[in-house]
């Protein structure tokens, strides 16, 4: 089942994001076959990252929670908040 994982950064934490980005990307790569989409959420300037959005096809919420907890960004304390929600793709049609 697809889930949205939305994580918002703590203010003033760009250094934490930059320092942990390679490990974060490697973590996502471990489940690359189950990633529908992933990327940074940007500030209104269209350039500054302020969070992360992932759409993942995992068996259940517990699996998403475990994946999120193991993310190097989360372990480094980057996120002020995170949420997990079930998701259904409607467009584009397959």
PDB file of N, CA and C in Angstrom:
ATOM      1  N   UNK A   1       0.842  -1.176   0.000  1.00  0.00           N
ATOM      2  CA  UNK A   1       0.000   0.000   0.000  1.00  0.00           C
ATOM      3  C   UNK A   1       0.889   1.241   0.000  1.00  0.00           C
ATOM      4  N   UNK A   2       0.587   2.217  -0.797  1.00  0.00           N
ATOM      5  CA  UNK A   2       1.369   3.450  -0.803  1.00  0.00           C
ATOM      6  C   UNK A   2       1.089   4.319   0.425  1.00  0.00           C
ATOM      7  N   UNK A   3       2.152   4.941   0.911  1.00  0.00           N
ATOM      8  CA  UNK A   3       2.078   5.870   2.030  1.00  0.00           C
ATOM      9  C   UNK A   3       2.864   7.119   1.688  1.00  0.00           C
ATOM     10  N   UNK A   4       2.379   8.264   2.189  1.00  0.00           N
ATOM     11  CA  UNK A   4       3.130   9.511   2.126  1.00  0.00           C
ATOM     12  C   UNK A   4       3.868   9.666   3.450  1.00  0.00           C
ATOM     13  N   UNK A   5       5.154   9.949   3.365  1.00  0.00           N
ATOM     14  CA  UNK A   5       5.966  10.297   4.527  1.00  0.00           C
ATOM     15  C   UNK A   5       6.396  11.745   4.324  1.00  0.00           C
ATOM     16  N   UNK A   6       5.864  12.642   5.142  1.00  0.00           N
ATOM     17  CA  UNK A   6       6.195  14.064   5.044  1.00  0.00           C
ATOM     18  C   UNK A   6       6.922  14.478   6.312  1.00  0.00           C
ATOM     19  N   UNK A   7       8.108  15.054   6.140  1.00  0.00           N
ATOM     20  CA  UNK A   7       8.930  15.472   7.264  1.00  0.00           C
ATOM     21  C   UNK A   7       9.337  16.926   7.067  1.00  0.00           C
ATOM     22  N   UNK A   8       9.124  17.746   8.091  1.00  0.00           N
ATOM     23  CA  UNK A   8       9.481  19.156   8.023  1.00  0.00           C
ATOM     24  C   UNK A   8      10.689  19.421   8.911  1.00  0.00           C
ATOM     25  N   UNK A   9      11.659  20.153   8.368  1.00  0.00           N
ATOM     26  CA  UNK A   9      12.914  20.423   9.075  1.00  0.00           C
ATOM     27  C   UNK A   9      12.718  21.408  10.229  1.00  0.00           C
ATOM     28  N   UNK A  10      13.585  21.262  11.215  1.00  0.00           N
ATOM     29  CA  UNK A  10      13.660  22.270  12.270  1.00  0.00           C
ATOM     30  C   UNK A  10      14.235  23.546  11.648  1.00  0.00           C
ATOM     31  N   UNK A  11      13.775  24.705  12.063  1.00  0.00           N
ATOM     32  CA  UNK A  11      14.344  25.947  11.534  1.00  0.00           C
ATOM     33  C   UNK A  11      15.853  26.012  11.791  1.00  0.00           C
ATOM     34  N   UNK A  12      16.575  26.571  10.842  1.00  0.00           N
ATOM     35  CA  UNK A  12      18.013  26.760  10.989  1.00  0.00           C
ATOM     36  C   UNK A  12      18.822  25.480  10.986  1.00  0.00           C
ATOM     37  N   UNK A  13      18.356  24.468  10.281  1.00  0.00           N
ATOM     38  CA  UNK A  13      19.023  23.160  10.332  1.00  0.00           C
ATOM     39  C   UNK A  13      19.629  22.731   8.995  1.00  0.00           C
ATOM     40  N   UNK A  14      19.905  23.680   8.115  1.00  0.00           N
ATOM     41  CA  UNK A  14      20.479  23.328   6.815  1.00  0.00           C
ATOM     42  C   UNK A  14      21.808  22.599   6.954  1.00  0.00           C
ATOM     43  N   UNK A  15      22.590  22.917   8.002  1.00  0.00           N
ATOM     44  CA  UNK A  15      23.867  22.233   8.204  1.00  0.00           C
ATOM     45  C   UNK A  15      23.664  20.754   8.523  1.00  0.00           C
ATOM     46  N   UNK A  16      22.633  20.435   9.288  1.00  0.00           N
ATOM     47  CA  UNK A  16      22.327  19.029   9.604  1.00  0.00           C
ATOM     48  C   UNK A  16      21.911  18.304   8.332  1.00  0.00           C
ATOM     49  N   UNK A  17      21.080  18.951   7.529  1.00  0.00           N
ATOM     50  CA  UNK A  17      20.630  18.362   6.266  1.00  0.00           C
ATOM     51  C   UNK A  17      21.828  18.078   5.357  1.00  0.00           C
ATOM     52  N   UNK A  18      22.700  19.062   5.189  1.00  0.00           N
ATOM     53  CA  UNK A  18      23.850  18.908   4.297  1.00  0.00           C
ATOM     54  C   UNK A  18      24.793  17.810   4.776  1.00  0.00           C
ATOM     55  N   UNK A  19      25.043  17.761   6.063  1.00  0.00           N
ATOM     56  CA  UNK A  19      25.984  16.782   6.607  1.00  0.00           C
ATOM     57  C   UNK A  19      25.481  15.348   6.482  1.00  0.00           C
ATOM     58  N   UNK A  20      24.169  15.170   6.490  1.00  0.00           N
ATOM     59  CA  UNK A  20      23.591  13.822   6.486  1.00  0.00           C
ATOM     60  C   UNK A  20      22.980  13.413   5.155  1.00  0.00           C
ATOM     61  N   UNK A  21      23.059  14.278   4.150  1.00  0.00           N
ATOM     62  CA  UNK A  21      22.425  13.998   2.862  1.00  0.00           C
ATOM     63  C   UNK A  21      22.934  12.720   2.204  1.00  0.00           C
ATOM     64  N   UNK A  22      24.253  12.481   2.110  1.00  0.00           N
ATOM     65  CA  UNK A  22      24.703  11.235   1.467  1.00  0.00           C
ATOM     66  C   UNK A  22      24.154   9.978   2.162  1.00  0.00           C
ATOM     67  N   UNK A  23      24.145   9.966   3.482  1.00  0.00           N
ATOM     68  CA  UNK A  23      23.622   8.804   4.209  1.00  0.00           C
ATOM     69  C   UNK A  23      22.109   8.681   4.033  1.00  0.00           C
ATOM     70  N   UNK A  24      21.412   9.811   3.992  1.00  0.00           N
ATOM     71  CA  UNK A  24      19.966   9.813   3.763  1.00  0.00           C
ATOM     72  C   UNK A  24      19.636   9.210   2.395  1.00  0.00           C
ATOM     73  N   UNK A  25      20.360   9.658   1.363  1.00  0.00           N
ATOM     74  CA  UNK A  25      20.124   9.117   0.019  1.00  0.00           C
ATOM     75  C   UNK A  25      20.455   7.628  -0.057  1.00  0.00           C
ATOM     76  N   UNK A  26      21.503   7.199   0.623  1.00  0.00           N
ATOM     77  CA  UNK A  26      21.843   5.770   0.661  1.00  0.00           C
ATOM     78  C   UNK A  26      20.745   4.979   1.356  1.00  0.00           C
ATOM     79  N   UNK A  27      20.156   5.547   2.389  1.00  0.00           N
ATOM     80  CA  UNK A  27      19.048   4.889   3.100  1.00  0.00           C
ATOM     81  C   UNK A  27      17.856   4.703   2.165  1.00  0.00           C
ATOM     82  N   UNK A  28      17.512   5.736   1.429  1.00  0.00           N
ATOM     83  CA  UNK A  28      16.405   5.633   0.477  1.00  0.00           C
ATOM     84  C   UNK A  28      16.728   4.603  -0.605  1.00  0.00           C
ATOM     85  N   UNK A  29      17.972   4.574  -1.027  1.00  0.00           N
ATOM     86  CA  UNK A  29      18.375   3.641  -2.080  1.00  0.00           C
ATOM     87  C   UNK A  29      18.176   2.179  -1.667  1.00  0.00           C
ATOM     88  N   UNK A  30      18.163   1.891  -0.362  1.00  0.00           N
ATOM     89  CA  UNK A  30      17.961   0.509   0.094  1.00  0.00           C
ATOM     90  C   UNK A  30      16.562   0.005  -0.210  1.00  0.00           C
ATOM     91  N   UNK A  31      15.633   0.931  -0.475  1.00  0.00           N
ATOM     92  CA  UNK A  31      14.259   0.548  -0.810  1.00  0.00           C
ATOM     93  C   UNK A  31      13.837   1.164  -2.145  1.00  0.00           C
ATOM     94  N   UNK A  32      14.802   1.397  -3.010  1.00  0.00           N
ATOM     95  CA  UNK A  32      14.544   2.098  -4.276  1.00  0.00           C
ATOM     96  C   UNK A  32      13.415   1.467  -5.074  1.00  0.00           C
ATOM     97  N   UNK A  33      13.270   0.161  -5.003  1.00  0.00           N
ATOM     98  CA  UNK A  33      12.215  -0.512  -5.759  1.00  0.00           C
ATOM     99  C   UNK A  33      10.821  -0.230  -5.204  1.00  0.00           C
ATOM    100  N   UNK A  34      10.743   0.369  -4.010  1.00  0.00           N
ATOM    101  CA  UNK A  34       9.451   0.683  -3.396  1.00  0.00           C
ATOM    102  C   UNK A  34       9.193   2.184  -3.280  1.00  0.00           C
ATOM    103  N   UNK A  35      10.063   2.980  -3.902  1.00  0.00           N
ATOM    104  CA  UNK A  35       9.897   4.429  -3.887  1.00  0.00           C
ATOM    105  C   UNK A  35       9.094   4.855  -5.116  1.00  0.00           C
ATOM    106  N   UNK A  36       7.949   5.456  -4.895  1.00  0.00           N
ATOM    107  CA  UNK A  36       7.128   5.984  -5.981  1.00  0.00           C
ATOM    108  C   UNK A  36       7.630   7.370  -6.368  1.00  0.00           C
ATOM    109  N   UNK A  37       7.960   8.161  -5.355  1.00  0.00           N
ATOM    110  CA  UNK A  37       8.518   9.501  -5.566  1.00  0.00           C
ATOM    111  C   UNK A  37       9.196   9.928  -4.275  1.00  0.00           C
ATOM    112  N   UNK A  38      10.219  10.767  -4.407  1.00  0.00           N
ATOM    113  CA  UNK A  38      10.913  11.282  -3.226  1.00  0.00           C
ATOM    114  C   UNK A  38      11.662  12.545  -3.607  1.00  0.00           C
ATOM    115  N   UNK A  39      11.730  13.473  -2.669  1.00  0.00           N
ATOM    116  CA  UNK A  39      12.490  14.687  -2.895  1.00  0.00           C
ATOM    117  C   UNK A  39      12.260  15.690  -1.789  1.00  0.00           C
ATOM    118  N   UNK A  40      13.033  16.779  -1.840  1.00  0.00           N
ATOM    119  CA  UNK A  40      12.897  17.798  -0.802  1.00  0.00           C
ATOM    120  C   UNK A  40      11.658  18.662  -1.002  1.00  0.00           C
ATOM    121  N   UNK A  41      11.104  19.111   0.102  1.00  0.00           N
ATOM    122  CA  UNK A  41      10.089  20.151   0.099  1.00  0.00           C
ATOM    123  C   UNK A  41      10.873  21.463   0.137  1.00  0.00           C
ATOM    124  N   UNK A  42      10.487  22.416  -0.707  1.00  0.00           N
ATOM    125  CA  UNK A  42      11.244  23.652  -0.828  1.00  0.00           C
ATOM    126  C   UNK A  42      10.500  24.842  -0.235  1.00  0.00           C
ATOM    127  N   UNK A  43      11.280  25.829   0.224  1.00  0.00           N
ATOM    128  CA  UNK A  43      10.725  27.095   0.688  1.00  0.00           C
ATOM    129  C   UNK A  43      10.151  27.851  -0.506  1.00  0.00           C
ATOM    130  N   UNK A  44       9.490  28.945  -0.229  1.00  0.00           N
ATOM    131  CA  UNK A  44       8.872  29.736  -1.299  1.00  0.00           C
ATOM    132  C   UNK A  44       9.880  30.251  -2.312  1.00  0.00           C
ATOM    133  N   UNK A  45      11.167  30.289  -1.963  1.00  0.00           N
ATOM    134  CA  UNK A  45      12.179  30.747  -2.922  1.00  0.00           C
ATOM    135  C   UNK A  45      12.458  29.703  -3.999  1.00  0.00           C
ATOM    136  N   UNK A  46      11.900  28.506  -3.830  1.00  0.00           N
ATOM    137  CA  UNK A  46      12.065  27.448  -4.822  1.00  0.00           C
ATOM    138  C   UNK A  46      13.418  26.783  -4.799  1.00  0.00           C
ATOM    139  N   UNK A  47      14.246  27.090  -3.806  1.00  0.00           N
ATOM    140  CA  UNK A  47      15.600  26.539  -3.764  1.00  0.00           C
ATOM    141  C   UNK A  47      15.994  25.971  -2.401  1.00  0.00           C
ATOM    142  N   UNK A  48      15.536  26.570  -1.333  1.00  0.00           N
ATOM    143  CA  UNK A  48      15.958  26.174   0.010  1.00  0.00           C
ATOM    144  C   UNK A  48      15.125  24.999   0.514  1.00  0.00           C
ATOM    145  N   UNK A  49      15.765  23.863   0.835  1.00  0.00           N
ATOM    146  CA  UNK A  49      15.002  22.733   1.367  1.00  0.00           C
ATOM    147  C   UNK A  49      14.497  23.013   2.784  1.00  0.00           C
ATOM    148  N   UNK A  50      13.242  22.655   3.018  1.00  0.00           N
ATOM    149  CA  UNK A  50      12.631  22.832   4.339  1.00  0.00           C
ATOM    150  C   UNK A  50      11.995  21.531   4.843  1.00  0.00           C
ATOM    151  N   UNK A  51      12.189  20.453   4.108  1.00  0.00           N
ATOM    152  CA  UNK A  51      11.613  19.182   4.511  1.00  0.00           C
ATOM    153  C   UNK A  51      11.817  18.132   3.443  1.00  0.00           C
ATOM    154  N   UNK A  52      11.198  16.981   3.666  1.00  0.00           N
ATOM    155  CA  UNK A  52      11.304  15.851   2.742  1.00  0.00           C
ATOM    156  C   UNK A  52       9.926  15.247   2.528  1.00  0.00           C
ATOM    157  N   UNK A  53       9.671  14.811   1.308  1.00  0.00           N
ATOM    158  CA  UNK A  53       8.427  14.126   0.968  1.00  0.00           C
ATOM    159  C   UNK A  53       8.777  12.845   0.242  1.00  0.00           C
ATOM    160  N   UNK A  54       8.264  11.740   0.751  1.00  0.00           N
ATOM    161  CA  UNK A  54       8.469  10.454   0.102  1.00  0.00           C
ATOM    162  C   UNK A  54       7.118   9.775  -0.051  1.00  0.00           C
ATOM    163  N   UNK A  55       6.908   9.149  -1.194  1.00  0.00           N
ATOM    164  CA  UNK A  55       5.739   8.289  -1.396  1.00  0.00           C
ATOM    165  C   UNK A  55       6.305   6.894  -1.575  1.00  0.00           C
ATOM    166  N   UNK A  56       5.968   6.028  -0.634  1.00  0.00           N
ATOM    167  CA  UNK A  56       6.573   4.702  -0.541  1.00  0.00           C
ATOM    168  C   UNK A  56       5.509   3.622  -0.626  1.00  0.00           C
ATOM    169  N   UNK A  57       5.817   2.549  -1.301  1.00  0.00           N
ATOM    170  CA  UNK A  57       4.911   1.412  -1.406  1.00  0.00           C
ATOM    171  C   UNK A  57       5.384   0.331  -0.434  1.00  0.00           C
ATOM    172  N   UNK A  58       4.877   0.395   0.795  1.00  0.00           N
ATOM    173  CA  UNK A  58       5.262  -0.545   1.851  1.00  0.00           C
ATOM    174  C   UNK A  58       4.048  -1.372   2.267  1.00  0.00           C
ATOM    175  N   UNK A  59       4.301  -2.467   2.929  1.00  0.00           N
ATOM    176  CA  UNK A  59       3.230  -3.385   3.312  1.00  0.00           C
ATOM    177  C   UNK A  59       2.250  -2.768   4.299  1.00  0.00           C
ATOM    178  N   UNK A  60       2.771  -1.986   5.260  1.00  0.00           N
ATOM    179  CA  UNK A  60       1.905  -1.413   6.282  1.00  0.00           C
ATOM    180  C   UNK A  60       2.582  -0.220   6.937  1.00  0.00           C
ATOM    181  N   UNK A  61       1.836   0.461   7.768  1.00  0.00           N
ATOM    182  CA  UNK A  61       2.318   1.662   8.447  1.00  0.00           C
ATOM    183  C   UNK A  61       3.534   1.373   9.326  1.00  0.00           C
ATOM    184  N   UNK A  62       3.537   0.238   9.990  1.00  0.00           N
ATOM    185  CA  UNK A  62       4.659  -0.108  10.857  1.00  0.00           C
ATOM    186  C   UNK A  62       5.979  -0.157  10.080  1.00  0.00           C
ATOM    187  N   UNK A  63       5.912  -0.655   8.859  1.00  0.00           N
ATOM    188  CA  UNK A  63       7.110  -0.715   8.022  1.00  0.00           C
ATOM    189  C   UNK A  63       7.591   0.693   7.661  1.00  0.00           C
ATOM    190  N   UNK A  64       6.666   1.597   7.378  1.00  0.00           N
ATOM    191  CA  UNK A  64       7.030   2.986   7.080  1.00  0.00           C
ATOM    192  C   UNK A  64       7.622   3.640   8.323  1.00  0.00           C
ATOM    193  N   UNK A  65       7.012   3.401   9.475  1.00  0.00           N
ATOM    194  CA  UNK A  65       7.520   3.967  10.726  1.00  0.00           C
ATOM    195  C   UNK A  65       8.949   3.509  10.994  1.00  0.00           C
ATOM    196  N   UNK A  66       9.233   2.243  10.783  1.00  0.00           N
ATOM    197  CA  UNK A  66      10.586   1.723  11.007  1.00  0.00           C
ATOM    198  C   UNK A  66      11.572   2.335  10.021  1.00  0.00           C
ATOM    199  N   UNK A  67      11.174   2.445   8.773  1.00  0.00           N
ATOM    200  CA  UNK A  67      12.029   3.063   7.759  1.00  0.00           C
ATOM    201  C   UNK A  67      12.318   4.514   8.126  1.00  0.00           C
ATOM    202  N   UNK A  68      11.287   5.254   8.525  1.00  0.00           N
ATOM    203  CA  UNK A  68      11.441   6.663   8.881  1.00  0.00           C
ATOM    204  C   UNK A  68      12.350   6.835  10.099  1.00  0.00           C
ATOM    205  N   UNK A  69      12.191   5.991  11.087  1.00  0.00           N
ATOM    206  CA  UNK A  69      13.005   6.096  12.303  1.00  0.00           C
ATOM    207  C   UNK A  69      14.478   5.828  12.027  1.00  0.00           C
ATOM    208  N   UNK A  70      14.762   5.001  11.035  1.00  0.00           N
ATOM    209  CA  UNK A  70      16.147   4.652  10.703  1.00  0.00           C
ATOM    210  C   UNK A  70      16.801   5.653   9.750  1.00  0.00           C
ATOM    211  N   UNK A  71      16.032   6.608   9.234  1.00  0.00           N
ATOM    212  CA  UNK A  71      16.569   7.597   8.300  1.00  0.00           C
ATOM    213  C   UNK A  71      17.645   8.428   9.000  1.00  0.00           C
ATOM    214  N   UNK A  72      18.815   8.572   8.399  1.00  0.00           N
ATOM    215  CA  UNK A  72      19.872   9.395   8.998  1.00  0.00           C
ATOM    216  C   UNK A  72      19.435  10.826   9.307  1.00  0.00           C
ATOM    217  N   UNK A  73      18.564  11.398   8.509  1.00  0.00           N
ATOM    218  CA  UNK A  73      18.049  12.728   8.826  1.00  0.00           C
ATOM    219  C   UNK A  73      17.302  12.709  10.159  1.00  0.00           C
ATOM    220  N   UNK A  74      16.436  11.740  10.351  1.00  0.00           N
ATOM    221  CA  UNK A  74      15.673  11.632  11.592  1.00  0.00           C
ATOM    222  C   UNK A  74      16.604  11.365  12.771  1.00  0.00           C
ATOM    223  N   UNK A  75      17.553  10.483  12.579  1.00  0.00           N
ATOM    224  CA  UNK A  75      18.488  10.134  13.658  1.00  0.00           C
ATOM    225  C   UNK A  75      19.366  11.310  14.059  1.00  0.00           C
ATOM    226  N   UNK A  76      19.607  12.225  13.114  1.00  0.00           N
ATOM    227  CA  UNK A  76      20.422  13.412  13.402  1.00  0.00           C
ATOM    228  C   UNK A  76      19.593  14.553  14.000  1.00  0.00           C
ATOM    229  N   UNK A  77      18.290  14.363  14.120  1.00  0.00           N
ATOM    230  CA  UNK A  77      17.432  15.385  14.707  1.00  0.00           C
ATOM    231  C   UNK A  77      17.042  16.500  13.759  1.00  0.00           C
ATOM    232  N   UNK A  78      17.048  16.235  12.451  1.00  0.00           N
ATOM    233  CA  UNK A  78      16.718  17.260  11.465  1.00  0.00           C
ATOM    234  C   UNK A  78      15.257  17.682  11.522  1.00  0.00           C
ATOM    235  N   UNK A  79      14.374  16.761  11.771  1.00  0.00           N
ATOM    236  CA  UNK A  79      12.951  17.034  11.581  1.00  0.00           C
ATOM    237  C   UNK A  79      12.275  17.600  12.825  1.00  0.00           C
ATOM    238  N   UNK A  80      11.474  18.651  12.603  1.00  0.00           N
ATOM    239  CA  UNK A  80      10.627  19.209  13.653  1.00  0.00           C
ATOM    240  C   UNK A  80       9.352  18.389  13.780  1.00  0.00           C
ATOM    241  N   UNK A  81       8.897  17.838  12.651  1.00  0.00           N
ATOM    242  CA  UNK A  81       7.685  17.020  12.651  1.00  0.00           C
ATOM    243  C   UNK A  81       7.714  16.072  11.471  1.00  0.00           C
ATOM    244  N   UNK A  82       6.940  15.017  11.599  1.00  0.00           N
ATOM    245  CA  UNK A  82       6.772  14.089  10.482  1.00  0.00           C
ATOM    246  C   UNK A  82       5.380  13.481  10.567  1.00  0.00           C
ATOM    247  N   UNK A  83       4.876  13.079   9.413  1.00  0.00           N
ATOM    248  CA  UNK A  83       3.569  12.426   9.375  1.00  0.00           C
ATOM    249  C   UNK A  83       3.589  11.330   8.323  1.00  0.00           C
ATOM    250  N   UNK A  84       2.771  10.339   8.571  1.00  0.00           N
ATOM    251  CA  UNK A  84       2.609   9.203   7.654  1.00  0.00           C
ATOM    252  C   UNK A  84       1.124   9.065   7.376  1.00  0.00           C
ATOM    253  N   UNK A  85       0.789   9.003   6.085  1.00  0.00           N
ATOM    254  CA  UNK A  85      -0.607   8.853   5.698  1.00  0.00           C
ATOM    255  C   UNK A  85      -0.720   7.870   4.541  1.00  0.00           C
ATOM    256  N   UNK A  86      -1.755   7.037   4.531  1.00  0.00           N
ATOM    257  CA  UNK A  86      -2.008   6.206   3.356  1.00  0.00           C
ATOM    258  C   UNK A  86      -2.323   7.108   2.168  1.00  0.00           C
ATOM    259  N   UNK A  87      -2.018   6.607   0.975  1.00  0.00           N
ATOM    260  CA  UNK A  87      -2.178   7.405  -0.242  1.00  0.00           C
ATOM    261  C   UNK A  87      -2.692   6.518  -1.364  1.00  0.00           C
ATOM    262  N   UNK A  88      -3.478   7.102  -2.243  1.00  0.00           N
ATOM    263  CA  UNK A  88      -3.960   6.383  -3.429  1.00  0.00           C
ATOM    264  C   UNK A  88      -3.657   7.204  -4.669  1.00  0.00           C
ATOM    265  N   UNK A  89      -3.000   6.592  -5.622  1.00  0.00           N
ATOM    266  CA  UNK A  89      -2.701   7.264  -6.892  1.00  0.00           C
ATOM    267  C   UNK A  89      -3.954   7.276  -7.762  1.00  0.00           C
ATOM    268  N   UNK A  90      -4.271   8.454  -8.305  1.00  0.00           N
ATOM    269  CA  UNK A  90      -5.367   8.605  -9.240  1.00  0.00           C
ATOM    270  C   UNK A  90      -4.836   9.047 -10.604  1.00  0.00           C
ATOM    271  N   UNK A  91      -3.928  10.023 -10.614  1.00  0.00           N
ATOM    272  CA  UNK A  91      -3.338  10.525 -11.845  1.00  0.00           C
ATOM    273  C   UNK A  91      -1.821  10.558 -11.727  1.00  0.00           C
ATOM    274  N   UNK A  92      -1.081  10.393 -12.799  1.00  0.00           N
ATOM    275  CA  UNK A  92      -1.606  10.016 -14.099  1.00  0.00           C
ATOM    276  C   UNK A  92      -2.086   8.571 -14.079  1.00  0.00           C
ATOM    277  N   UNK A  93      -3.047   8.294 -14.918  1.00  0.00           N
ATOM    278  CA  UNK A  93      -3.598   6.939 -14.985  1.00  0.00           C
ATOM    279  C   UNK A  93      -2.552   6.003 -15.565  1.00  0.00           C
ATOM    280  N   UNK A  94      -2.537   4.825 -15.018  1.00  0.00           N
ATOM    281  CA  UNK A  94      -1.564   3.816 -15.466  1.00  0.00           C
ATOM    282  C   UNK A  94      -1.931   3.237 -16.803  1.00  0.00           C
TER     283      UNK A  94
END
